[in-house]
């Protein structure tokens, strides 16, 4: 099926007509039970919810919110909102009440779909009383109108709703590492260009299977999973919970698996807890057992059927990439932003280069500014920021390129390497500038480290804050284990310091005992570090750490 220049709703109706009886989504319900949705059932339920939305007589192009973990209803709701002539506003399922309130008020949402959530009681106070709420089958207890009642009570909306390609389709509020989230306005054309281009480059077809578990409120998952499945026609499976993740993976047996760096690192740490790194490397060098070991590890991770694995949202350390590639899983990094619907650069199978995020995708024009900033332009580039013309103007060059905020360089084959964030670069007391990201990537090669933040503005040399892996933390209470770990961190500092310029050499590593999580605002909902929050949390202790003159400090 040719999906070029087809808008998302065109594809919804096309799948309904041509694949109505084919299985589309498998939704876990708990206790090992699942609900299965054919394309026909999914579109029918979306049409019925669209009828309900039409019955509310909302103003044309009203903003309608949806807050839920990933589930079948999330995707059907997006379609229903578009069928009814409105604009979808996804909210991350981990936001606090204050941010929920800000987004619903800023977008002037009239209606909110409330789905599968872990902490609805914490979020609920942020929902204005004027907002009409509808609950999904897996929602926390509430007294809202329910999805199932609406589907049972309303007839399907007839015909095929036509939306203009340049009409606003969705407002994606960026998780943002600083300040209030910005509302990225994306048109149907933006979304269509990104989805059609991404599925064609990856050569995806109806025989693929994917597990949907990264937040659908984020463009990475929405482009390659929600719209990817629509444009390629493949099957989707949903994860029930973190506890059942391995079973969910094994049910889905995905052929395409996308994740973020933190989860790739966690998977690796889980394997290395069972088989120490040195032992695994030794086994991998033995031709007789090499294939068996690789197969066993990938099967244990639920990734043995994966033909294409991707990582995005933040940089992944070279060591982790090489580790997966040694297992026979060519882990491909990609690069994109909310502002271009995750459509910018991607490594191609057989053409990837470790440390690079790949080549520009078809239709993407890229150049490097004089200050080293990566500038991109394509039909996937946003319409602008909602209700913020000034910020929109600041984000574009005079000739229409999007300022990414990332520094980068391009190799002779057109592959892009990101060398740091323009705003993250800090200056030492010696007046030297430091980009933290490349140093952080080198530190992440240590298999006991789960997260790291390199800092040191106005100090003589930079330092690193590290969080130990979940499995390592309890062991660090043992004195002998801690001594071994400390010795390995001293070696790590020496190794890193040999590979960087003198002004970038680390003064020390501080091992912090705190947890950095989405819940305490140290991480964004897509598990990126909120650098300013991390630095502020330890600011008062920094001078004292430098005064100690020790290579490893335990906090």
Coordinates of C-alpha atoms in Angstrom, one line a residue:
X1 CA 0.0 0.0 0.0
X2 CA 1.4 3.4 -1.0
X3 CA 1.3 5.6 2.1
X4 CA 3.2 8.6 0.5
X5 CA 1.3 11.9 1.0
X6 CA -1.5 10.1 3.0
X7 CA -2.7 11.7 6.2
X8 CA -3.1 9.7 9.4
X9 CA -6.9 9.6 9.2
X10 CA -6.8 8.4 5.5
X11 CA -4.7 5.4 6.7
X12 CA -7.2 4.7 9.6
X13 CA -10.0 4.4 7.0
X14 CA -7.8 2.5 4.6
X15 CA -6.9 -0.1 7.2
X16 CA -10.6 -0.4 8.2
X17 CA -11.5 -1.2 4.6
X18 CA -8.6 -3.5 3.7
X19 CA -7.5 -5.2 7.0
X20 CA -10.7 -5.0 9.1
X21 CA -10.5 -8.6 10.3
X22 CA -6.7 -8.6 10.9
X23 CA -5.4 -8.4 14.5
X24 CA -4.0 -4.9 15.3
X25 CA -3.6 -4.4 19.1
X26 CA -3.2 -6.8 22.0
X27 CA -4.0 -5.2 25.4
X28 CA -3.1 -7.0 28.7
X29 CA -6.0 -6.8 31.3
X30 CA -4.2 -8.3 34.2
X31 CA -4.1 -11.9 35.6
X32 CA -2.8 -13.1 32.3
X33 CA -5.9 -12.0 30.3
X34 CA -5.7 -9.9 27.2
X35 CA -8.2 -8.0 24.9
X36 CA -7.6 -8.3 21.2
X37 CA -8.5 -5.5 18.8
X38 CA -8.8 -6.1 15.0
X39 CA -8.4 -3.0 12.8
X40 CA -12.2 -3.1 12.3
X41 CA -13.0 -3.1 16.1
X42 CA -10.5 -0.4 16.8
X43 CA -11.8 2.0 14.1
X44 CA -15.4 1.2 15.1
X45 CA -14.8 2.1 18.7
X46 CA -13.0 5.3 17.6
X47 CA -15.9 6.2 15.4
X48 CA -18.3 5.7 18.4
X49 CA -16.2 7.9 20.7
X50 CA -16.0 10.5 17.8
X51 CA -19.9 10.5 17.8
X52 CA -19.9 11.2 21.5
X53 CA -17.4 14.1 21.1
X54 CA -19.6 15.5 18.4
X55 CA -22.6 15.3 20.7
X56 CA -20.9 17.6 23.2
X57 CA -21.2 20.5 20.6
X58 CA -17.7 21.8 21.5
X59 CA -16.3 24.7 19.6
X60 CA -14.7 23.7 16.3
X61 CA -11.0 22.5 16.8
X62 CA -11.3 22.3 20.6
X63 CA -8.3 21.0 22.4
X64 CA -8.9 17.6 24.0
X65 CA -6.5 16.1 26.6
X66 CA -5.5 12.5 27.2
X67 CA -3.5 11.4 30.2
X68 CA -2.7 7.7 30.4
X69 CA 0.0 5.1 30.2
X70 CA 0.1 3.3 26.8
X71 CA -3.0 1.2 26.0
X72 CA -5.2 0.5 23.0
X73 CA -7.7 3.3 24.0
X74 CA -4.9 5.9 23.9
X75 CA -4.5 5.3 20.1
X76 CA -8.2 5.0 19.5
X77 CA -8.8 8.3 21.4
X78 CA -6.3 10.1 19.1
X79 CA -8.2 8.9 16.1
X80 CA -11.6 9.8 17.6
X81 CA -10.4 13.4 18.5
X82 CA -9.3 13.9 14.8
X83 CA -12.5 12.3 13.4
X84 CA -14.6 14.7 15.5
X85 CA -12.7 17.7 14.1
X86 CA -10.6 18.5 17.2
X87 CA -7.0 18.7 18.4
X88 CA -5.4 16.1 20.7
X89 CA -3.2 17.2 23.7
X90 CA -1.3 14.3 25.2
X91 CA -0.1 14.6 28.8
X92 CA 2.7 12.4 30.3
X93 CA 1.3 9.9 32.8
X94 CA 3.9 10.9 35.3
X95 CA 3.2 14.7 35.6
X96 CA 2.5 16.4 38.9
X97 CA -0.7 18.2 39.6
X98 CA 0.8 21.6 39.0
X99 CA 2.0 20.7 35.5
X100 CA -1.2 18.9 34.7
X101 CA -3.1 22.1 35.6
X102 CA -0.7 24.3 33.6
X103 CA -1.1 22.3 30.4
X104 CA -4.9 21.9 30.7
X105 CA -5.3 25.7 31.3
X106 CA -2.7 26.7 28.7
X107 CA -4.3 24.5 26.0
X108 CA -7.8 25.4 27.2
X109 CA -8.8 21.8 27.2
X110 CA -12.6 21.2 27.5
X111 CA -12.4 17.4 27.8
X112 CA -9.8 15.0 29.3
X113 CA -9.6 11.2 28.8
X114 CA -8.2 9.6 31.9
X115 CA -6.6 6.2 31.5
X116 CA -4.2 3.8 33.1
X117 CA -2.2 5.7 35.8
X118 CA -0.1 4.8 38.8
X119 CA -0.7 8.0 40.7
X120 CA -4.0 9.6 39.7
X121 CA -4.6 10.8 43.3
X122 CA -1.5 13.0 43.0
X123 CA -2.5 14.4 39.6
X124 CA -6.3 14.8 40.2
X125 CA -6.1 18.1 42.0
X126 CA -4.5 19.6 38.9
X127 CA -7.6 19.0 36.8
X128 CA -9.9 22.1 36.7
X129 CA -13.5 21.4 37.7
X130 CA -14.8 22.7 34.4
X131 CA -13.0 19.9 32.5
X132 CA -15.2 16.9 31.5
X133 CA -13.4 13.6 32.2
X134 CA -13.9 10.2 30.5
X135 CA -12.3 7.1 31.9
X136 CA -10.7 4.1 30.2
X137 CA -11.4 0.4 31.2
X138 CA -8.0 0.3 33.0
X139 CA -8.4 3.7 34.8
X140 CA -8.1 4.2 38.5
X141 CA -11.4 4.2 40.4
X142 CA -13.5 7.3 39.5
X143 CA -17.0 8.4 38.8
X144 CA -16.5 9.7 35.3
X145 CA -18.3 8.6 32.1
X146 CA -16.7 5.5 30.9
X147 CA -15.3 4.5 27.5
X148 CA -17.3 1.2 27.4
X149 CA -20.6 3.0 28.1
X150 CA -19.9 5.5 25.4
X151 CA -19.0 2.8 22.9
X152 CA -22.2 0.9 23.8
X153 CA -24.4 4.0 23.7
X154 CA -23.3 5.9 20.6
X155 CA -23.5 4.9 16.9
X156 CA -20.3 5.0 14.8
X157 CA -19.6 8.4 13.2
X158 CA -20.4 7.7 9.5
X159 CA -18.2 8.6 6.5
X160 CA -14.6 9.7 6.3
X161 CA -13.6 12.9 8.1
X162 CA -11.4 15.1 5.9
X163 CA -8.8 17.2 7.7
X164 CA -6.6 19.8 6.0
X165 CA -2.9 18.7 5.8
X166 CA -1.8 22.1 7.2
X167 CA -4.4 22.1 10.0
X168 CA -3.2 21.7 13.6
X169 CA -3.5 18.0 14.6
X170 CA -1.9 17.9 18.0
X171 CA -0.1 20.0 20.7
X172 CA 2.8 18.1 22.2
X173 CA 4.0 19.7 25.5
X174 CA 7.8 19.1 25.7
X175 CA 8.9 17.6 29.0
X176 CA 11.7 20.3 29.0
X177 CA 14.7 20.0 31.3
X178 CA 14.1 23.6 32.5
X179 CA 11.0 25.8 33.1
X180 CA 7.4 25.3 31.9
X181 CA 6.7 22.9 29.1
X182 CA 6.3 24.5 25.7
X183 CA 3.4 23.4 23.4
X184 CA 4.8 22.2 20.1
X185 CA 2.2 22.6 17.4
X186 CA 2.2 19.8 14.8
X187 CA 0.1 19.7 11.7
X188 CA -1.3 16.6 9.9
X189 CA 1.3 17.2 7.2
X190 CA 4.2 17.2 9.8
X191 CA 3.0 13.9 11.2
X192 CA 2.4 12.3 7.9
X193 CA 5.8 13.2 6.5
X194 CA 7.6 11.9 9.5
X195 CA 5.6 8.6 9.7
X196 CA 5.7 7.8 6.0
X197 CA 9.5 8.7 5.8
X198 CA 10.4 6.7 8.9
X199 CA 8.5 3.5 7.9
X200 CA 9.9 3.6 4.4
X201 CA 13.5 4.1 5.4
X202 CA 13.2 1.2 7.9
X203 CA 11.4 -0.8 5.3
X204 CA 8.6 -1.7 7.8
X205 CA 5.7 -3.8 6.7
X206 CA 2.6 -5.5 8.1
X207 CA 4.5 -8.5 9.4
X208 CA 6.3 -6.5 12.1
X209 CA 5.4 -6.7 15.8
X210 CA 6.1 -4.0 18.3
X211 CA 5.7 -3.6 22.1
X212 CA 4.5 -0.1 23.0
X213 CA 5.8 1.0 26.4
X214 CA 7.6 4.3 26.1
X215 CA 5.2 7.2 26.7
X216 CA 2.9 7.7 23.7
X217 CA 2.8 11.4 24.8
X218 CA 6.4 11.6 23.5
X219 CA 7.0 12.0 19.8
X220 CA 9.5 9.1 19.6
X221 CA 6.9 6.5 20.5
X222 CA 4.1 8.3 18.7
X223 CA 6.0 8.5 15.4
X224 CA 7.4 5.0 15.2
X225 CA 4.7 3.1 17.2
X226 CA 1.3 4.7 16.9
X227 CA 1.8 6.2 13.4
X228 CA 4.4 3.6 12.4
X229 CA 1.8 0.8 12.9
X230 CA -0.8 2.9 11.0
X231 CA 1.5 3.5 8.0
X232 CA 3.0 0.0 7.9
X233 CA 0.0 -1.9 9.1
X234 CA 1.8 -4.0 11.7
X235 CA 0.7 -5.5 15.1
X236 CA 1.0 -3.6 18.4
X237 CA 1.3 -5.1 21.9
X238 CA 1.2 -3.2 25.1
X239 CA 3.1 -3.7 28.4
X240 CA 1.1 -4.3 31.5
X241 CA 3.6 -3.0 34.1
X242 CA 7.3 -3.0 34.9
X243 CA 6.9 -6.2 36.9
X244 CA 5.5 -8.0 33.9
X245 CA 7.7 -6.4 31.3
X246 CA 9.7 -9.5 30.4
X247 CA 6.5 -11.6 30.0
X248 CA 5.0 -8.7 27.9
X249 CA 8.1 -8.8 25.7
X250 CA 7.9 -12.5 25.3
X251 CA 4.2 -12.3 24.4
X252 CA 5.0 -9.7 21.7
X253 CA 8.2 -11.2 20.4
X254 CA 8.9 -7.9 18.7
X255 CA 10.7 -7.7 15.4
X256 CA 11.3 -4.0 15.9
X257 CA 12.3 -2.7 19.4
X258 CA 12.9 0.9 20.3
X259 CA 14.1 2.1 23.7
X260 CA 15.9 4.9 25.5
X261 CA 19.5 4.8 26.8
X262 CA 18.6 4.3 30.4
X263 CA 16.7 1.1 29.7
X264 CA 19.4 -0.3 27.3
X265 CA 21.9 0.2 30.2
X266 CA 19.5 -1.5 32.7
X267 CA 19.1 -4.5 30.4
X268 CA 22.8 -4.8 30.1
X269 CA 23.3 -4.5 33.9
X270 CA 20.7 -7.2 34.4
X271 CA 22.7 -9.6 32.2
X272 CA 26.0 -8.7 33.8
X273 CA 24.6 -9.4 37.3
X274 CA 24.0 -13.0 36.2
X275 CA 27.2 -13.4 34.1
X276 CA 30.2 -11.1 35.1
X277 CA 31.6 -9.0 32.3
X278 CA 35.0 -10.8 32.2
X279 CA 33.4 -14.2 32.2
X280 CA 31.0 -13.2 29.4
X281 CA 33.8 -11.8 27.3
X282 CA 35.8 -15.0 27.8
X283 CA 32.8 -17.2 26.7
X284 CA 32.2 -14.9 23.7
X285 CA 35.7 -15.6 22.5
X286 CA 35.0 -19.4 22.4
X287 CA 33.7 -20.3 18.9
X288 CA 31.8 -23.3 20.1
X289 CA 29.7 -21.5 22.7
X290 CA 29.7 -18.0 21.2
X291 CA 26.4 -18.4 19.2
X292 CA 24.7 -20.3 22.0
X293 CA 25.5 -17.6 24.6
X294 CA 24.3 -14.7 22.3
X295 CA 21.1 -16.6 21.5
X296 CA 20.5 -17.3 25.2
X297 CA 21.0 -13.7 26.3
X298 CA 18.8 -12.2 23.6
X299 CA 16.1 -14.8 24.3
X300 CA 16.3 -14.0 28.0
X301 CA 15.8 -10.3 27.2
X302 CA 12.8 -11.2 24.9
X303 CA 14.7 -9.7 21.9
X304 CA 15.6 -12.9 20.0
X305 CA 13.2 -12.1 17.1
X306 CA 14.3 -8.4 16.8
X307 CA 15.6 -7.6 13.4
X308 CA 15.8 -3.8 14.0
X309 CA 16.7 -2.3 17.4
X310 CA 16.9 1.5 18.0
X311 CA 17.8 4.0 20.7
X312 CA 16.9 7.6 20.9
X313 CA 16.0 10.5 23.1
X314 CA 19.5 10.9 24.6
X315 CA 23.0 9.7 23.8
X316 CA 24.0 6.1 24.5
X317 CA 27.6 5.4 25.4
X318 CA 29.8 3.8 22.8
X319 CA 30.7 0.8 25.1
X320 CA 27.0 -0.1 25.5
X321 CA 26.4 0.2 21.7
X322 CA 29.5 -2.1 21.1
X323 CA 28.3 -4.6 23.8
X324 CA 24.9 -5.1 22.1
X325 CA 26.5 -5.2 18.6
X326 CA 28.8 -8.0 19.9
X327 CA 25.7 -9.9 20.8
X328 CA 24.5 -9.6 17.2
X329 CA 22.0 -6.9 17.9
X330 CA 22.9 -3.9 15.7
X331 CA 21.6 -1.2 17.9
X332 CA 20.9 1.9 15.8
X333 CA 20.9 5.4 17.3
X334 CA 18.6 8.0 15.9
X335 CA 18.1 11.7 16.5
X336 CA 15.0 13.9 16.5
X337 CA 13.1 16.4 18.6
X338 CA 9.5 17.1 19.5
X339 CA 9.9 20.1 17.2
X340 CA 10.4 17.9 14.1
X341 CA 8.2 15.0 15.3
X342 CA 11.3 12.8 15.9
X343 CA 12.2 13.0 12.2
X344 CA 15.8 14.1 11.6
X345 CA 18.7 11.6 11.6
X346 CA 19.0 7.8 11.8
X347 CA 21.8 5.3 11.5
X348 CA 21.1 2.8 8.7
X349 CA 21.7 -1.0 9.0
X350 CA 25.3 -1.7 7.8
X351 CA 26.1 2.0 7.6
X352 CA 26.2 2.9 11.3
X353 CA 29.2 4.5 13.0
X354 CA 29.6 4.2 16.8
X355 CA 29.2 7.6 18.4
X356 CA 27.2 9.0 15.5
X357 CA 23.4 9.4 15.3
X358 CA 23.3 8.7 11.5
X359 CA 22.5 10.3 8.3
X360 CA 19.8 12.9 7.6
X361 CA 16.5 11.2 6.7
X362 CA 14.9 11.8 3.3
X363 CA 13.7 15.4 3.0
X364 CA 15.8 16.7 5.9
X365 CA 18.2 19.6 5.1
X366 CA 20.9 20.0 7.7
X367 CA 23.8 22.4 8.3
X368 CA 26.1 23.4 11.1
X369 CA 26.1 27.1 12.2
X370 CA 29.2 29.1 12.9
X371 CA 28.8 28.4 16.7
X372 CA 28.6 24.6 16.0
X373 CA 24.8 24.4 16.4
X374 CA 23.0 21.8 14.3
X375 CA 20.3 23.4 12.2
X376 CA 17.6 21.3 10.4
X377 CA 14.7 21.9 8.1
X378 CA 12.1 19.5 6.7
X379 CA 8.3 19.2 6.1
X380 CA 8.2 17.5 9.6
X381 CA 9.2 20.8 11.3
X382 CA 6.6 22.1 13.7
X383 CA 4.2 25.0 13.0
X384 CA 5.6 26.8 16.1
X385 CA 5.0 27.0 19.8
X386 CA 1.4 27.3 21.0
X387 CA 0.6 30.9 22.2
X388 CA 4.3 31.8 22.1
X389 CA 5.3 33.7 18.9
X390 CA 8.4 35.2 20.5
X391 CA 9.8 31.8 21.5
X392 CA 8.9 30.5 18.0
X393 CA 10.8 33.3 16.3
X394 CA 13.8 32.7 18.6
X395 CA 13.8 29.0 17.6
X396 CA 14.1 29.5 13.8
X397 CA 16.9 31.1 11.8
X398 CA 15.9 33.8 9.3
X399 CA 16.0 31.3 6.4
X400 CA 13.6 28.9 8.3
X401 CA 16.0 26.3 9.9
X402 CA 15.1 24.9 13.3
X403 CA 17.8 25.7 15.9
X404 CA 18.2 22.4 17.7
X405 CA 20.3 23.6 20.6
X406 CA 22.7 20.7 20.0
X407 CA 26.3 21.1 18.9
X408 CA 27.5 18.7 16.2
X409 CA 29.8 17.8 13.4
X410 CA 29.2 15.8 10.1
X411 CA 31.6 13.2 8.7
X412 CA 32.5 12.6 5.1
X413 CA 29.5 10.2 4.7
X414 CA 27.1 12.7 6.0
X415 CA 26.7 11.1 9.4
X416 CA 26.0 13.4 12.3
X417 CA 27.9 13.3 15.7
X418 CA 26.4 15.3 18.6
X419 CA 29.1 16.9 20.7
X420 CA 26.9 18.5 23.5
X421 CA 24.1 20.9 24.2
X422 CA 24.8 24.6 23.5
X423 CA 23.2 25.5 26.8
X424 CA 24.8 22.7 28.8
X425 CA 28.4 23.9 28.1
X426 CA 29.8 25.5 31.2
X427 CA 33.0 27.5 31.9
X428 CA 35.6 26.6 34.6
X429 CA 37.2 29.2 36.8
X430 CA 40.2 29.1 34.3
X431 CA 37.8 30.4 31.6
X432 CA 37.8 27.1 29.7
X433 CA 34.5 25.8 28.2
X434 CA 33.5 22.2 28.8
X435 CA 30.8 20.1 27.1
X436 CA 29.6 17.5 29.6
X437 CA 28.0 14.9 27.3
X438 CA 31.1 13.4 25.8
X439 CA 32.7 12.9 29.3
X440 CA 29.5 11.5 30.6
X441 CA 29.4 8.9 27.8
X442 CA 32.9 7.8 28.7
X443 CA 32.0 7.4 32.3
X444 CA 28.9 5.3 31.4
X445 CA 31.2 2.6 30.1
X446 CA 31.5 1.4 33.8
X447 CA 29.0 -1.3 34.3
X448 CA 28.2 -0.2 37.9
X449 CA 27.1 3.3 36.8
X450 CA 23.5 3.9 35.8
X451 CA 23.4 7.7 35.6
X452 CA 26.0 10.4 35.5
X453 CA 26.1 14.2 35.6
X454 CA 29.4 16.1 34.8
X455 CA 29.4 19.5 36.3
X456 CA 31.8 22.2 37.6
X457 CA 30.9 25.7 36.5
X458 CA 33.4 28.2 38.0
X459 CA 35.5 25.4 39.5
X460 CA 39.1 24.7 38.5
X461 CA 38.2 21.3 37.0
X462 CA 35.0 19.4 36.4
X463 CA 33.6 16.7 38.6
X464 CA 31.1 13.9 38.1
X465 CA 28.1 12.9 40.1
X466 CA 27.2 9.2 39.6
X467 CA 24.2 7.0 40.6
X468 CA 25.0 3.3 41.0
X469 CA 22.9 0.6 39.2
X470 CA 19.9 -0.7 41.1
X471 CA 21.5 -4.1 41.7
X472 CA 24.8 -2.5 42.8
X473 CA 23.4 -0.1 45.4
X474 CA 22.7 -2.7 48.2
X475 CA 26.2 -4.3 47.7
X476 CA 27.9 -1.0 48.2
X477 CA 27.1 -1.2 51.9
X478 CA 29.7 -4.0 52.2
X479 CA 33.1 -2.5 53.0
X480 CA 35.1 -4.9 50.8
X481 CA 32.8 -4.5 47.8
X482 CA 33.0 -0.7 48.3
X483 CA 36.8 -0.8 48.3
X484 CA 36.8 -2.8 45.0
X485 CA 34.3 -0.4 43.5
X486 CA 36.3 2.7 44.6
X487 CA 39.5 1.2 43.1
X488 CA 37.7 0.7 39.8
X489 CA 36.4 4.3 39.9
X490 CA 40.0 5.6 40.4
X491 CA 41.1 3.6 37.4
X492 CA 38.1 5.0 35.5
X493 CA 39.1 8.6 36.3
X494 CA 42.6 7.9 35.1
X495 CA 41.3 6.3 31.9
X496 CA 38.9 9.2 31.1
X497 CA 41.5 11.8 32.0
X498 CA 43.9 10.4 29.5
X499 CA 41.4 10.7 26.7
X500 CA 40.3 14.3 27.2
X501 CA 42.0 17.7 27.1
X502 CA 43.8 18.9 30.3
X503 CA 41.0 21.4 31.2
X504 CA 38.4 18.6 30.9
X505 CA 40.1 16.2 33.3
X506 CA 37.9 15.2 36.2
X507 CA 38.9 16.2 39.7
X508 CA 36.8 13.5 41.4
X509 CA 33.7 11.3 41.2
X510 CA 31.0 11.6 43.8
X511 CA 28.8 8.6 44.3
X512 CA 25.4 9.9 45.4
X513 CA 23.0 7.8 47.5
X514 CA 19.9 9.6 46.3
X515 CA 17.6 8.2 43.6
X516 CA 17.2 10.3 40.4
X517 CA 13.7 9.7 39.1
X518 CA 10.8 11.2 37.3
X519 CA 8.8 11.4 40.5
X520 CA 11.4 13.7 42.3
X521 CA 11.8 15.7 39.1
X522 CA 15.5 14.8 38.6
X523 CA 14.5 13.2 35.3
X524 CA 12.1 14.2 32.5
X525 CA 9.2 11.8 31.7
X526 CA 11.5 10.4 28.9
X527 CA 14.3 9.7 31.5
X528 CA 16.5 12.6 30.4
X529 CA 18.5 14.2 33.2
X530 CA 17.3 17.6 34.4
X531 CA 20.8 19.0 34.8
X532 CA 19.7 22.2 36.6
X533 CA 17.7 20.2 39.2
X534 CA 20.6 17.8 39.8
X535 CA 23.2 20.6 40.1
X536 CA 20.9 22.6 42.5
X537 CA 20.4 19.6 44.7
X538 CA 24.1 19.3 45.5
X539 CA 25.3 22.9 45.1
X540 CA 25.9 23.5 48.8
X541 CA 28.2 20.5 49.1
X542 CA 30.4 21.1 46.0
X543 CA 33.0 23.4 47.6
X544 CA 33.5 20.9 50.4
X545 CA 34.0 18.0 48.0
X546 CA 36.7 20.0 46.1
X547 CA 38.4 20.8 49.4
X548 CA 38.7 17.1 50.3
X549 CA 41.0 16.4 47.3
X550 CA 39.9 12.8 47.1
X551 CA 39.4 11.0 43.7
X552 CA 36.2 9.2 45.0
X553 CA 33.7 10.7 47.4
X554 CA 30.7 8.8 48.9
X555 CA 27.8 11.1 49.6

